[in-house]
Coordinates of C-alpha atoms and ligand atoms in Angstrom, one line a residue:
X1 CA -8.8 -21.5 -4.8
X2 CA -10.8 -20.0 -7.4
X3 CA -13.2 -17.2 -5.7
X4 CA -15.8 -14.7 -6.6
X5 CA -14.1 -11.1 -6.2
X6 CA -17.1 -10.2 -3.9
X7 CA -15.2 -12.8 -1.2
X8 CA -12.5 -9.8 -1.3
X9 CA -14.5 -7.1 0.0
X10 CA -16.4 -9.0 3.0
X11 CA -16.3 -7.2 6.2
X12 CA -13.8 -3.7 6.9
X13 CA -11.8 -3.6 3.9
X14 CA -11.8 0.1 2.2
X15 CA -9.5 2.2 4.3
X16 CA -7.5 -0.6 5.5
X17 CA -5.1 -1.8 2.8
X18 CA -5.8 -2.4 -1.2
X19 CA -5.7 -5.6 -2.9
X20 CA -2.8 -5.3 -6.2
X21 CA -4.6 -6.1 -9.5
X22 CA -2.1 -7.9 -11.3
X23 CA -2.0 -7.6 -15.2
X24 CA -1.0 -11.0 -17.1
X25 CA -0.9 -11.8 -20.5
X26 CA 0.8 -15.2 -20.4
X27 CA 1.3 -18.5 -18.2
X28 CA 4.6 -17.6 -16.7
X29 CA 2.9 -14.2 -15.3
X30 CA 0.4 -15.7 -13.7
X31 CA 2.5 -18.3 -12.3
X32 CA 4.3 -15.8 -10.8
X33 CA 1.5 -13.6 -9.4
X34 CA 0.1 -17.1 -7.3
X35 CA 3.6 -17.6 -6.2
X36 CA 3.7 -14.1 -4.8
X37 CA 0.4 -14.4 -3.0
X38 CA 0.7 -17.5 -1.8
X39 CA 4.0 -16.9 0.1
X40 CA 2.3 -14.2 2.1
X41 CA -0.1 -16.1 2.1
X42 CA -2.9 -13.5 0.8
X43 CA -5.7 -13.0 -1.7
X44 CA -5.0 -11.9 -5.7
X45 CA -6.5 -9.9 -8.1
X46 CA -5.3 -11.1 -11.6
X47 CA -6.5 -9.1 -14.5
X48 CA -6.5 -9.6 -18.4
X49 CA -6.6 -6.7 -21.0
X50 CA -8.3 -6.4 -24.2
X51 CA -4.6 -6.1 -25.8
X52 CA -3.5 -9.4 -23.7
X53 CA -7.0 -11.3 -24.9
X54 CA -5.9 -10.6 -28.2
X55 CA -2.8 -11.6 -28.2
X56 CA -3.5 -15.0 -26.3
X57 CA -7.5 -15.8 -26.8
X58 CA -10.2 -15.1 -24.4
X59 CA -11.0 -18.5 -23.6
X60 CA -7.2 -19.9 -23.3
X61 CA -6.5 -16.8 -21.4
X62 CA -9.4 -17.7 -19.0
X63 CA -8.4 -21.3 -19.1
X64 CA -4.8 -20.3 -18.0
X65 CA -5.4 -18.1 -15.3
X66 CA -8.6 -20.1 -14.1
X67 CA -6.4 -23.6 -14.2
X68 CA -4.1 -21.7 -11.9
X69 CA -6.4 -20.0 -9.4
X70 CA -8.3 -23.1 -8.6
X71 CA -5.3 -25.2 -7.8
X72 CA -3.5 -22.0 -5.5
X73 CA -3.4 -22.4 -1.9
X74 CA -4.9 -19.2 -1.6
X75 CA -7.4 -17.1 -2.9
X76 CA -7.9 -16.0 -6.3
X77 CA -10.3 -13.7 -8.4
X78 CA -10.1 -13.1 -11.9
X79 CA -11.0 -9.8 -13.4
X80 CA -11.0 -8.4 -17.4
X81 CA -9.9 -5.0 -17.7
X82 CA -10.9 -1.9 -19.6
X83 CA -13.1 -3.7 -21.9
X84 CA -14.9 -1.4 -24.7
X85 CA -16.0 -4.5 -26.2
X86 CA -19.0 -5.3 -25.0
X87 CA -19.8 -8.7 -26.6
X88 CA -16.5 -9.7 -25.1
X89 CA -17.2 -8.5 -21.7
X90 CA -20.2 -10.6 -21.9
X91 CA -18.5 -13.6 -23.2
X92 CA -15.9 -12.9 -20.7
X93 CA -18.8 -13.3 -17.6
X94 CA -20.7 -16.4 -19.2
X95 CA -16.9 -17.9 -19.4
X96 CA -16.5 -17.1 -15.2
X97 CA -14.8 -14.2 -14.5
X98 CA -16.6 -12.7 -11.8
X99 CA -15.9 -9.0 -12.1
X100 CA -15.3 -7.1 -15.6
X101 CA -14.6 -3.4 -16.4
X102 CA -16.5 -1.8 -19.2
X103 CA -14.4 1.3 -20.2
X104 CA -16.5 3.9 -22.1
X105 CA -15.6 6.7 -20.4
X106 CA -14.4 8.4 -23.7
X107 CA -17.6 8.6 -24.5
X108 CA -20.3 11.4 -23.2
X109 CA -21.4 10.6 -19.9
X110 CA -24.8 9.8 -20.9
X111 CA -23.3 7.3 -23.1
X112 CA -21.0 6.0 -20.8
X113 CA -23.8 5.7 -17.9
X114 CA -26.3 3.7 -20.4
X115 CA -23.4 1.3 -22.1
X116 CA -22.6 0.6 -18.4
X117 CA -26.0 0.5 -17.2
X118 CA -27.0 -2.1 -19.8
X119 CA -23.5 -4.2 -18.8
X120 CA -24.6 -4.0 -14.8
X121 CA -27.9 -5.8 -15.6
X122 CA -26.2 -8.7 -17.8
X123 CA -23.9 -9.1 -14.9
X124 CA -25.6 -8.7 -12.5
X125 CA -28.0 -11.6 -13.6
X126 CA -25.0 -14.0 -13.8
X127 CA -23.8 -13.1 -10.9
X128 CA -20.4 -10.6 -11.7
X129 CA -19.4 -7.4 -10.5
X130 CA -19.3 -4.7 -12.6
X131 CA -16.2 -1.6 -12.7
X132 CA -17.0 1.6 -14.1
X133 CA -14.9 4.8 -15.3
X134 CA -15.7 8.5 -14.8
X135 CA -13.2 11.1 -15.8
X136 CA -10.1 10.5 -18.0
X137 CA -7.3 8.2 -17.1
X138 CA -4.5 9.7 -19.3
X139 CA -2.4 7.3 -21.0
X140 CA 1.4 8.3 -21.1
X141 CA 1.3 8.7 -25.0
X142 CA -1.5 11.8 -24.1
X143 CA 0.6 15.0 -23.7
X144 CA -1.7 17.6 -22.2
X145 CA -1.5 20.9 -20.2
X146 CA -2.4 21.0 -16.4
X147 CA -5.4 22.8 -17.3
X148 CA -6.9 20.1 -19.6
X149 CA -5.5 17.6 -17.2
X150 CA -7.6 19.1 -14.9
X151 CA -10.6 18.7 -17.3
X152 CA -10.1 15.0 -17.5
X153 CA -10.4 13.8 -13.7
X154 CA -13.6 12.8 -11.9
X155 CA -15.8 15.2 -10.7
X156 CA -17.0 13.8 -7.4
X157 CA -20.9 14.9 -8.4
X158 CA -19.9 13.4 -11.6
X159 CA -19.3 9.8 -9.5
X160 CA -21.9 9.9 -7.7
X161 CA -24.3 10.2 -10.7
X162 CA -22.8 7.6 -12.6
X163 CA -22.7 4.8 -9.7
X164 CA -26.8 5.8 -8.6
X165 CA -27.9 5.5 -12.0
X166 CA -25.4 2.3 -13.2
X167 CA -25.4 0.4 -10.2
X168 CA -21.5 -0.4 -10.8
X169 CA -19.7 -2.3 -7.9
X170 CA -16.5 -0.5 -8.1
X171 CA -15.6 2.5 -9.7
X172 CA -12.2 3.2 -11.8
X173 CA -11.7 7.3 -11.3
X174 CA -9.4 9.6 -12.7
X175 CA -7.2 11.3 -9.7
X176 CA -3.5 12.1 -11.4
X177 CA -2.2 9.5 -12.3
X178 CA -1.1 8.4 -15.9
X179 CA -1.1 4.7 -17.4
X180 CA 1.9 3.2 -19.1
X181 CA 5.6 3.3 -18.7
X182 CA 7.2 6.7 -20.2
X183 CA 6.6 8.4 -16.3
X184 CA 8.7 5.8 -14.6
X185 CA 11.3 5.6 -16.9
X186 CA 11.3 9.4 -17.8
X187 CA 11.7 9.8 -13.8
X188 CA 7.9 12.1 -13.7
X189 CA 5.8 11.6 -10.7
X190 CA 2.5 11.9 -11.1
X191 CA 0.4 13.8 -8.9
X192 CA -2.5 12.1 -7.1
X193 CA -5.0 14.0 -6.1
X194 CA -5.9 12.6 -2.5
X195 CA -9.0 15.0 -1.7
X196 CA -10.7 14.0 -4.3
X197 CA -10.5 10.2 -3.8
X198 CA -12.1 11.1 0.1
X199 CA -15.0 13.5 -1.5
X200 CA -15.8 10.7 -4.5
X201 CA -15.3 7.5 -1.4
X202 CA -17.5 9.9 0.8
X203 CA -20.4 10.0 -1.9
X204 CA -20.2 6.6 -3.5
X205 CA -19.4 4.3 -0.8
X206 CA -18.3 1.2 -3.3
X207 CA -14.4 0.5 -3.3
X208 CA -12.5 3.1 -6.0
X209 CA -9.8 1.6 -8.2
X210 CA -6.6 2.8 -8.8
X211 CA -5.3 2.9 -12.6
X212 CA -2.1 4.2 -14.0
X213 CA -0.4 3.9 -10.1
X214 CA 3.5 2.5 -11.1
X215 CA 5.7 5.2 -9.9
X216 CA 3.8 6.6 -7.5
X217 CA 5.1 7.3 -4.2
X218 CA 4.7 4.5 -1.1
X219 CA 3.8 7.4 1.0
X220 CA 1.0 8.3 -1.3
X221 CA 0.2 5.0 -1.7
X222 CA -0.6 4.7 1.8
X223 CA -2.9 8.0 1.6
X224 CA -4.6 6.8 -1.3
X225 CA -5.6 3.5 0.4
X226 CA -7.0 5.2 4.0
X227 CA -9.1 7.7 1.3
X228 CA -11.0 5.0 0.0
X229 CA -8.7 3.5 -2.8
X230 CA -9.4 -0.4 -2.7
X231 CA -7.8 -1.7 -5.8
X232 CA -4.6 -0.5 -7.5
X233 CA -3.8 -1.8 -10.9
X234 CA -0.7 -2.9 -11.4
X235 CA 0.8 -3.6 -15.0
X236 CA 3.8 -1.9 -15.6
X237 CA 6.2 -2.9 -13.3
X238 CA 5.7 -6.7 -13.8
X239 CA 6.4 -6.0 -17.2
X240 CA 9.8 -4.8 -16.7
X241 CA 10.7 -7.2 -14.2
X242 CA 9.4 -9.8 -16.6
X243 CA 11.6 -8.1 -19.3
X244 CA 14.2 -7.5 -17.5
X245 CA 14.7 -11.2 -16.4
X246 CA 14.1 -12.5 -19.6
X247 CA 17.2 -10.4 -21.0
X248 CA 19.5 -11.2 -18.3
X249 CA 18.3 -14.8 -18.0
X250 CA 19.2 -14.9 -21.9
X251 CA 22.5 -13.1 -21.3
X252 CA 23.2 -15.5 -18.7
X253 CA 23.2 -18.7 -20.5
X254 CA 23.7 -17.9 -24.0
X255 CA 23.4 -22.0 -24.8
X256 CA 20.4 -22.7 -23.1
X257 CA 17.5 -23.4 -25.5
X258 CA 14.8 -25.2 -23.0
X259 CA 12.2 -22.6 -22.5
X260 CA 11.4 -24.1 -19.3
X261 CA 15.0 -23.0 -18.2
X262 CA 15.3 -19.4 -19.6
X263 CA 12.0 -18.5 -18.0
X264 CA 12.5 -19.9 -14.7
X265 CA 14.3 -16.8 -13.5
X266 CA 11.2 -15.0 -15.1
X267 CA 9.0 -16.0 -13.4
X268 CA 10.9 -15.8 -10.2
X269 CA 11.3 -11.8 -11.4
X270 CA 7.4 -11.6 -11.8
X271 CA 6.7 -13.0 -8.3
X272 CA 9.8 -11.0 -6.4
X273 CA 7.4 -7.8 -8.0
X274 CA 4.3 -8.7 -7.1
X275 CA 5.4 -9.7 -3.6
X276 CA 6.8 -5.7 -3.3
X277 CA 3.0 -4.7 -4.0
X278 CA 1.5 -7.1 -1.9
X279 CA 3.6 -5.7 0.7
X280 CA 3.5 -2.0 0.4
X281 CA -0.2 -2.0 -0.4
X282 CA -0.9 -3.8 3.2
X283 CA -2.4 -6.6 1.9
X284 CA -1.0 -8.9 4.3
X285 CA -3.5 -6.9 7.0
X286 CA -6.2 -9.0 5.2
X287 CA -8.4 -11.2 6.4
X288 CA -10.5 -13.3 4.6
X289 CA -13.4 -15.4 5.9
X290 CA -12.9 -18.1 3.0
X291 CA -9.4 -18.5 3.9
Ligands
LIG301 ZN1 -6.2 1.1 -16.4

């Protein structure tokens, strides 16, 4: 079932476990994110990017994802991710998703405060939830020393500013980690910076989101989630075991030309992934008084 992300985060949730906020760009990822959740039998997250709404269409996006959630046996919220767009974070709420991330945090934070400020109040009055970013979440591509790195994560004061005077519903902060792929596949581990995520959950008191988290360490994972991390975005790793499968399932049956047939195994790949997160972020501790 289709359901308002606000559902998610009824009762004693931060501390507890994190929902996975799964990145899709097509039909046979989402397929394979419901699959996941509904064999444990626990809520999704899916998310779309800006980069996936322009490759597929806002509204077919939404239709795709939308179509799916309301027919799962379990669950689902749909969320659009680090939007700088802000007509298409609008368009994006009147069209139903109920929570939306406006990403200005390359601008100056007075900038970033009123851009999200003005986004909260559109929301708000349709009814969505609203994510905001403070600090830097590097991008793999961004090469820069520890002491800049430093520069670039969220200042806990910084937080707390920003949520009072936005009214955000959950905030996106910069702790360590990186987004993109080059760290896994380079074998770099980035470090999370755990204290920080209890000082900004101790001041804000809305659940923190994790960006940039494939690669990082179960063990961490686990800390990050009792400090106050709620969401953790995950991208990445679907895409490789969606690429993955998609090259073997090709290698596999070099004859087979039925789409339906060469993706199968996909989408089997996407779910098998998405059922690891489910797992090792807890979420089967969940539960949901809509369920
Ligand atoms: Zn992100």
């Amino acid at each position: 079932m289709l359901v308002h992300i606000k559902e998610l985060f009824q009762g004693d949730v931060v501390g507890k476990f994190a929902y996975p906020a799964f990145n899709t760009q097509n039909l046979e990822t989402t397929m394979g994110i419901i699959a996941a959740a509904e064999e444990l039998n626990v809520p999704a997250i899916i998310d779309v990017s800006e980069g996936a709404i322009k490759y597929a269409g806002l509204s077919t996006i939404f239709e795709i994802m939308a179509t799916l959630a309301i027919k799962a046996k379990v669950p689902v919220a749909l969320h659009m991710d680090h939007g700088k767009d802000v007509e298409q974070l609008r368009a994006g709420i009147e069209l139903g998703f109920s929570s939306v991330m406006i990403d200005h945090s390359a601008d100056d934070v007075a900038k970033n405060i009123q851009d999200t400020k003005e986004l909260v109040n559109f929301a708000h009055a349709e009814g969505a939830w609203v994510q905001g970013e403070i600090g830097k979440i590097r991008g793999s591509e961004d090469w820069v020393n520890v002491s800049d790195a430093e520069a670039l994560l969220t200042k806990p004061s910084e937080a707390l500013e920003f949520c009072k005077a936005t009214g955000v519903d959950t905030l996106a902060c910069s702790v360590g980690t990186v987004h993109g792929i080059i760290k896994i596949r380079g074998g770099v581990t980035p470090h999370v910076d755990i204290k920080r995520i209890g000082e900004i959950y101790n001041l804000v008191k809305i659940p923190l989101v994790l960006h940039g988290a494939s690669g990082v360490d179960e063990n961490v994972i686990h800390e990050v989630i009792s400090n106050g991390i709620a969401i953790i975005n995950i991208d990445t790793e679907l895409r490789i075991a969606f690429s993955e499968a998609l090259r073997k399932s090709l290698s596999d049956q070099p004859e087979e030309v039925d789409p339906r047939h060469i993706l199968k195994p996909v989408v089997e790949a996407v779910k098998q992934a998405a059922i690891k997160k489910l797992i090792q972020f807890n979420t089967r501790n969940i539960v949901v008084s809509s369920q």
